Amino acid sequence: LAFHNFEWLASSRSSIGHEAPVLENGIVRIPILFDDFDLHDGARYDTWEHDALDTIARAIERWEPATFSLHDCYGADWLPHYEEFLGKVTAFGETGTLDELAAHTLLRAAL
């Protein structure tokens, strides 16, 4: 990936093999804590949201980034709740992009 100028790779914790972002072989590997697949698979929105917010809270308690992904192909499952969900997420504190997280991880590894 580094040969092709990729800076980061984001995937599930199990496939990344780490709980927090890490620099390995020139690529920042970012574990995604949760996504919206359970909604697509039939989970009730309120249950999914409760679990998502709980996952974010636990990551913050460990001083780790709370990375998650929402897929546009499942948008019908979460879009009606998007504004309210983002309000709850931003109440935890600062938000950022995966590019910003990768840059921070790279800088931290260089120090």
Short mmCIF file of N, CA and C in Angstrom, two decimals:
data_model
loop_
_atom_site.label_atom_id
_atom_site.label_comp_id
_atom_site.label_asym_id
_atom_site.label_seq_id
_atom_site.Cartn_x
_atom_site.Cartn_y
_atom_site.Cartn_z
N LEU A 1 0.82 -1.21 0.00
CA LEU A 1 0.00 0.00 0.00
C LEU A 1 0.86 1.26 0.00
N ALA A 2 1.93 1.28 0.79
CA ALA A 2 2.80 2.46 0.85
C ALA A 2 3.40 2.74 -0.52
N PHE A 3 3.74 1.69 -1.27
CA PHE A 3 4.29 1.84 -2.61
C PHE A 3 3.34 2.62 -3.51
N HIS A 4 2.05 2.46 -3.28
CA HIS A 4 1.02 3.15 -4.08
C HIS A 4 0.53 4.43 -3.42
N ASN A 5 1.31 4.94 -2.46
CA ASN A 5 1.05 6.21 -1.78
C ASN A 5 -0.18 6.22 -0.88
N PHE A 6 -0.59 5.06 -0.41
CA PHE A 6 -1.62 5.01 0.62
C PHE A 6 -0.98 5.42 1.94
N GLU A 7 -1.70 6.18 2.74
CA GLU A 7 -1.18 6.61 4.04
C GLU A 7 -1.82 5.84 5.18
N TRP A 8 -3.05 5.37 4.98
CA TRP A 8 -3.75 4.67 6.04
C TRP A 8 -4.69 3.61 5.48
N LEU A 9 -5.03 2.68 6.37
CA LEU A 9 -5.99 1.63 6.07
C LEU A 9 -6.90 1.51 7.27
N ALA A 10 -8.19 1.59 7.04
CA ALA A 10 -9.17 1.43 8.12
C ALA A 10 -9.98 0.17 7.87
N SER A 11 -10.11 -0.63 8.92
CA SER A 11 -10.88 -1.86 8.83
C SER A 11 -11.26 -2.28 10.25
N SER A 12 -11.95 -3.38 10.38
CA SER A 12 -12.39 -3.85 11.69
C SER A 12 -11.19 -4.10 12.61
N ARG A 13 -11.46 -4.04 13.91
CA ARG A 13 -10.40 -4.31 14.90
C ARG A 13 -9.79 -5.68 14.67
N SER A 14 -10.63 -6.66 14.37
CA SER A 14 -10.10 -8.02 14.20
C SER A 14 -9.17 -8.11 13.00
N SER A 15 -9.47 -7.43 11.91
CA SER A 15 -8.59 -7.51 10.74
C SER A 15 -7.34 -6.65 10.91
N ILE A 16 -7.44 -5.55 11.65
CA ILE A 16 -6.28 -4.69 11.90
C ILE A 16 -5.38 -5.31 12.97
N GLY A 17 -5.99 -5.96 13.95
CA GLY A 17 -5.23 -6.61 15.00
C GLY A 17 -4.80 -5.68 16.12
N HIS A 18 -5.41 -4.51 16.20
CA HIS A 18 -5.08 -3.54 17.25
C HIS A 18 -6.36 -2.85 17.72
N GLU A 19 -6.32 -2.33 18.94
CA GLU A 19 -7.44 -1.58 19.50
C GLU A 19 -7.34 -0.10 19.17
N ALA A 20 -6.14 0.38 18.87
CA ALA A 20 -5.90 1.80 18.60
C ALA A 20 -5.07 1.92 17.32
N PRO A 21 -5.09 3.07 16.67
CA PRO A 21 -4.30 3.25 15.45
C PRO A 21 -2.81 3.02 15.71
N VAL A 22 -2.15 2.43 14.73
CA VAL A 22 -0.73 2.12 14.86
C VAL A 22 -0.07 2.26 13.48
N LEU A 23 1.19 2.68 13.49
CA LEU A 23 1.97 2.77 12.25
C LEU A 23 2.72 1.46 12.07
N GLU A 24 2.47 0.78 10.95
CA GLU A 24 3.16 -0.47 10.62
C GLU A 24 3.57 -0.44 9.16
N ASN A 25 4.85 -0.61 8.91
CA ASN A 25 5.37 -0.67 7.54
C ASN A 25 4.97 0.54 6.70
N GLY A 26 4.98 1.70 7.32
CA GLY A 26 4.69 2.94 6.61
C GLY A 26 3.22 3.24 6.41
N ILE A 27 2.34 2.40 6.90
CA ILE A 27 0.89 2.59 6.77
C ILE A 27 0.28 2.71 8.17
N VAL A 28 -0.55 3.72 8.37
CA VAL A 28 -1.29 3.82 9.62
C VAL A 28 -2.49 2.89 9.52
N ARG A 29 -2.57 1.97 10.44
CA ARG A 29 -3.67 1.01 10.47
C ARG A 29 -4.67 1.47 11.54
N ILE A 30 -5.88 1.76 11.08
CA ILE A 30 -6.91 2.34 11.94
C ILE A 30 -8.03 1.32 12.17
N PRO A 31 -8.20 0.89 13.43
CA PRO A 31 -9.29 -0.04 13.70
C PRO A 31 -10.64 0.69 13.79
N ILE A 32 -11.62 0.17 13.08
CA ILE A 32 -12.97 0.70 13.14
C ILE A 32 -13.71 -0.05 14.23
N LEU A 33 -14.25 0.67 15.21
CA LEU A 33 -14.88 0.04 16.36
C LEU A 33 -16.28 -0.49 16.06
N PHE A 34 -17.01 0.21 15.20
CA PHE A 34 -18.33 -0.27 14.81
C PHE A 34 -18.74 0.39 13.51
N ASP A 35 -19.72 -0.20 12.87
CA ASP A 35 -20.30 0.40 11.68
C ASP A 35 -21.81 0.18 11.69
N ASP A 36 -22.43 0.35 10.55
CA ASP A 36 -23.88 0.30 10.47
C ASP A 36 -24.41 -1.01 9.89
N PHE A 37 -23.55 -2.01 9.75
CA PHE A 37 -24.01 -3.26 9.15
C PHE A 37 -25.12 -3.91 9.97
N ASP A 38 -25.03 -3.84 11.30
CA ASP A 38 -26.07 -4.45 12.13
C ASP A 38 -27.45 -3.85 11.82
N LEU A 39 -27.49 -2.56 11.51
CA LEU A 39 -28.77 -1.94 11.12
C LEU A 39 -29.28 -2.58 9.83
N HIS A 40 -28.39 -2.72 8.90
CA HIS A 40 -28.76 -3.33 7.62
C HIS A 40 -29.21 -4.78 7.82
N ASP A 41 -28.63 -5.41 8.82
CA ASP A 41 -28.92 -6.82 9.10
C ASP A 41 -30.16 -7.00 9.98
N GLY A 42 -30.87 -5.89 10.28
CA GLY A 42 -32.14 -6.00 10.98
C GLY A 42 -32.19 -5.50 12.41
N ALA A 43 -31.08 -4.99 12.95
CA ALA A 43 -31.10 -4.46 14.31
C ALA A 43 -32.03 -3.25 14.39
N ARG A 44 -32.67 -3.08 15.53
CA ARG A 44 -33.49 -1.88 15.74
C ARG A 44 -32.56 -0.68 15.91
N TYR A 45 -32.98 0.48 15.37
CA TYR A 45 -32.12 1.65 15.43
C TYR A 45 -31.76 2.02 16.87
N ASP A 46 -32.75 2.04 17.77
CA ASP A 46 -32.46 2.47 19.15
C ASP A 46 -31.46 1.54 19.84
N THR A 47 -31.52 0.26 19.56
CA THR A 47 -30.54 -0.69 20.11
C THR A 47 -29.16 -0.43 19.53
N TRP A 48 -29.10 -0.26 18.21
CA TRP A 48 -27.83 0.02 17.54
C TRP A 48 -27.21 1.30 18.08
N GLU A 49 -28.02 2.36 18.20
CA GLU A 49 -27.50 3.64 18.68
C GLU A 49 -26.97 3.50 20.12
N HIS A 50 -27.71 2.83 20.97
CA HIS A 50 -27.27 2.64 22.35
C HIS A 50 -25.92 1.93 22.38
N ASP A 51 -25.78 0.86 21.61
CA ASP A 51 -24.52 0.13 21.55
C ASP A 51 -23.40 1.00 20.97
N ALA A 52 -23.71 1.78 19.94
CA ALA A 52 -22.71 2.65 19.32
C ALA A 52 -22.21 3.69 20.32
N LEU A 53 -23.11 4.35 21.02
CA LEU A 53 -22.71 5.37 21.99
C LEU A 53 -21.94 4.76 23.16
N ASP A 54 -22.33 3.55 23.55
CA ASP A 54 -21.59 2.84 24.60
C ASP A 54 -20.17 2.51 24.14
N THR A 55 -20.02 2.10 22.90
CA THR A 55 -18.70 1.80 22.34
C THR A 55 -17.84 3.05 22.31
N ILE A 56 -18.42 4.17 21.93
CA ILE A 56 -17.68 5.44 21.92
C ILE A 56 -17.24 5.79 23.34
N ALA A 57 -18.13 5.68 24.29
CA ALA A 57 -17.81 6.03 25.69
C ALA A 57 -16.67 5.16 26.21
N ARG A 58 -16.69 3.86 25.90
CA ARG A 58 -15.63 2.96 26.38
C ARG A 58 -14.29 3.30 25.74
N ALA A 59 -14.29 3.67 24.47
CA ALA A 59 -13.03 4.06 23.80
C ALA A 59 -12.46 5.32 24.45
N ILE A 60 -13.33 6.27 24.73
CA ILE A 60 -12.88 7.51 25.34
C ILE A 60 -12.31 7.26 26.74
N GLU A 61 -12.93 6.36 27.48
CA GLU A 61 -12.42 6.00 28.81
C GLU A 61 -11.01 5.45 28.73
N ARG A 62 -10.68 4.76 27.62
CA ARG A 62 -9.35 4.19 27.42
C ARG A 62 -8.41 5.18 26.74
N TRP A 63 -8.86 6.40 26.50
CA TRP A 63 -8.09 7.44 25.80
C TRP A 63 -7.72 7.00 24.39
N GLU A 64 -8.65 6.30 23.73
CA GLU A 64 -8.44 5.86 22.36
C GLU A 64 -9.46 6.54 21.45
N PRO A 65 -9.12 6.71 20.18
CA PRO A 65 -10.09 7.28 19.25
C PRO A 65 -11.29 6.35 19.08
N ALA A 66 -12.44 6.92 18.95
CA ALA A 66 -13.68 6.14 18.75
C ALA A 66 -14.04 6.20 17.27
N THR A 67 -13.41 5.35 16.50
CA THR A 67 -13.60 5.36 15.05
C THR A 67 -14.79 4.49 14.65
N PHE A 68 -15.60 5.03 13.75
CA PHE A 68 -16.75 4.26 13.25
C PHE A 68 -17.01 4.65 11.81
N SER A 69 -17.82 3.83 11.17
CA SER A 69 -18.11 4.04 9.76
C SER A 69 -19.60 3.89 9.50
N LEU A 70 -20.14 4.80 8.72
CA LEU A 70 -21.51 4.71 8.24
C LEU A 70 -21.44 4.63 6.72
N HIS A 71 -22.04 3.62 6.16
CA HIS A 71 -21.97 3.38 4.72
C HIS A 71 -23.18 3.98 4.01
N ASP A 72 -22.93 4.65 2.90
CA ASP A 72 -24.04 5.26 2.17
C ASP A 72 -25.03 4.22 1.67
N CYS A 73 -24.56 3.01 1.38
CA CYS A 73 -25.48 1.99 0.88
C CYS A 73 -26.49 1.53 1.93
N TYR A 74 -26.21 1.81 3.21
CA TYR A 74 -27.16 1.49 4.29
C TYR A 74 -27.83 2.76 4.82
N GLY A 75 -27.69 3.85 4.10
CA GLY A 75 -28.18 5.14 4.56
C GLY A 75 -29.65 5.16 4.94
N ALA A 76 -30.46 4.37 4.26
CA ALA A 76 -31.89 4.35 4.59
C ALA A 76 -32.13 3.90 6.02
N ASP A 77 -31.18 3.14 6.58
CA ASP A 77 -31.33 2.63 7.94
C ASP A 77 -31.00 3.66 9.02
N TRP A 78 -30.10 4.62 8.70
CA TRP A 78 -29.68 5.58 9.72
C TRP A 78 -29.93 7.04 9.35
N LEU A 79 -30.13 7.33 8.09
CA LEU A 79 -30.27 8.72 7.67
C LEU A 79 -31.38 9.49 8.39
N PRO A 80 -32.53 8.90 8.66
CA PRO A 80 -33.57 9.65 9.37
C PRO A 80 -33.14 10.09 10.78
N HIS A 81 -32.11 9.46 11.34
CA HIS A 81 -31.64 9.75 12.70
C HIS A 81 -30.29 10.45 12.71
N TYR A 82 -29.74 10.74 11.53
CA TYR A 82 -28.36 11.19 11.39
C TYR A 82 -28.04 12.45 12.20
N GLU A 83 -28.85 13.48 12.05
CA GLU A 83 -28.57 14.74 12.74
C GLU A 83 -28.57 14.55 14.26
N GLU A 84 -29.55 13.83 14.78
CA GLU A 84 -29.61 13.59 16.22
C GLU A 84 -28.43 12.72 16.68
N PHE A 85 -28.09 11.70 15.89
CA PHE A 85 -26.96 10.84 16.25
C PHE A 85 -25.65 11.64 16.28
N LEU A 86 -25.42 12.47 15.28
CA LEU A 86 -24.20 13.28 15.27
C LEU A 86 -24.15 14.23 16.45
N GLY A 87 -25.29 14.75 16.85
CA GLY A 87 -25.33 15.60 18.04
C GLY A 87 -24.88 14.84 19.28
N LYS A 88 -25.31 13.60 19.39
CA LYS A 88 -24.91 12.78 20.54
C LYS A 88 -23.42 12.42 20.47
N VAL A 89 -22.94 12.17 19.27
CA VAL A 89 -21.51 11.84 19.10
C VAL A 89 -20.65 13.05 19.43
N THR A 90 -21.00 14.22 18.91
CA THR A 90 -20.17 15.40 19.15
C THR A 90 -20.23 15.86 20.60
N ALA A 91 -21.23 15.44 21.35
CA ALA A 91 -21.29 15.78 22.77
C ALA A 91 -20.14 15.13 23.55
N PHE A 92 -19.56 14.08 23.01
CA PHE A 92 -18.41 13.42 23.66
C PHE A 92 -17.15 14.28 23.57
N GLY A 93 -17.06 15.14 22.56
CA GLY A 93 -15.86 15.97 22.43
C GLY A 93 -15.48 16.17 20.97
N GLU A 94 -14.21 16.40 20.77
CA GLU A 94 -13.69 16.73 19.45
C GLU A 94 -13.89 15.59 18.46
N THR A 95 -14.22 15.94 17.23
CA THR A 95 -14.36 14.96 16.16
C THR A 95 -13.30 15.25 15.10
N GLY A 96 -13.07 14.29 14.24
CA GLY A 96 -12.10 14.48 13.17
C GLY A 96 -12.28 13.43 12.10
N THR A 97 -11.47 13.55 11.07
CA THR A 97 -11.52 12.62 9.95
C THR A 97 -10.46 11.53 10.13
N LEU A 98 -10.56 10.48 9.34
CA LEU A 98 -9.54 9.45 9.37
C LEU A 98 -8.20 9.98 8.85
N ASP A 99 -8.23 10.92 7.91
CA ASP A 99 -6.99 11.57 7.47
C ASP A 99 -6.30 12.28 8.63
N GLU A 100 -7.06 13.00 9.43
CA GLU A 100 -6.49 13.70 10.58
C GLU A 100 -5.95 12.71 11.62
N LEU A 101 -6.67 11.64 11.85
CA LEU A 101 -6.22 10.63 12.80
C LEU A 101 -4.94 9.97 12.31
N ALA A 102 -4.86 9.68 11.03
CA ALA A 102 -3.64 9.08 10.46
C ALA A 102 -2.46 10.03 10.59
N ALA A 103 -2.67 11.31 10.31
CA ALA A 103 -1.59 12.29 10.44
C ALA A 103 -1.11 12.38 11.88
N HIS A 104 -2.03 12.39 12.83
CA HIS A 104 -1.68 12.45 14.24
C HIS A 104 -0.90 11.20 14.65
N THR A 105 -1.33 10.04 14.18
CA THR A 105 -0.65 8.78 14.51
C THR A 105 0.76 8.76 13.92
N LEU A 106 0.89 9.24 12.71
CA LEU A 106 2.20 9.31 12.05
C LEU A 106 3.13 10.25 12.81
N LEU A 107 2.63 11.40 13.20
CA LEU A 107 3.44 12.37 13.94
C LEU A 107 3.85 11.80 15.29
N ARG A 108 2.91 11.17 15.99
CA ARG A 108 3.20 10.58 17.30
C ARG A 108 4.29 9.50 17.17
N ALA A 109 4.26 8.72 16.08
CA ALA A 109 5.26 7.68 15.87
C ALA A 109 6.64 8.26 15.56
N ALA A 110 6.67 9.48 15.03
CA ALA A 110 7.95 10.10 14.66
C ALA A 110 8.63 10.74 15.87
N LEU A 111 7.91 10.98 16.94
CA LEU A 111 8.49 11.64 18.10
C LEU A 111 9.21 10.69 19.02
#
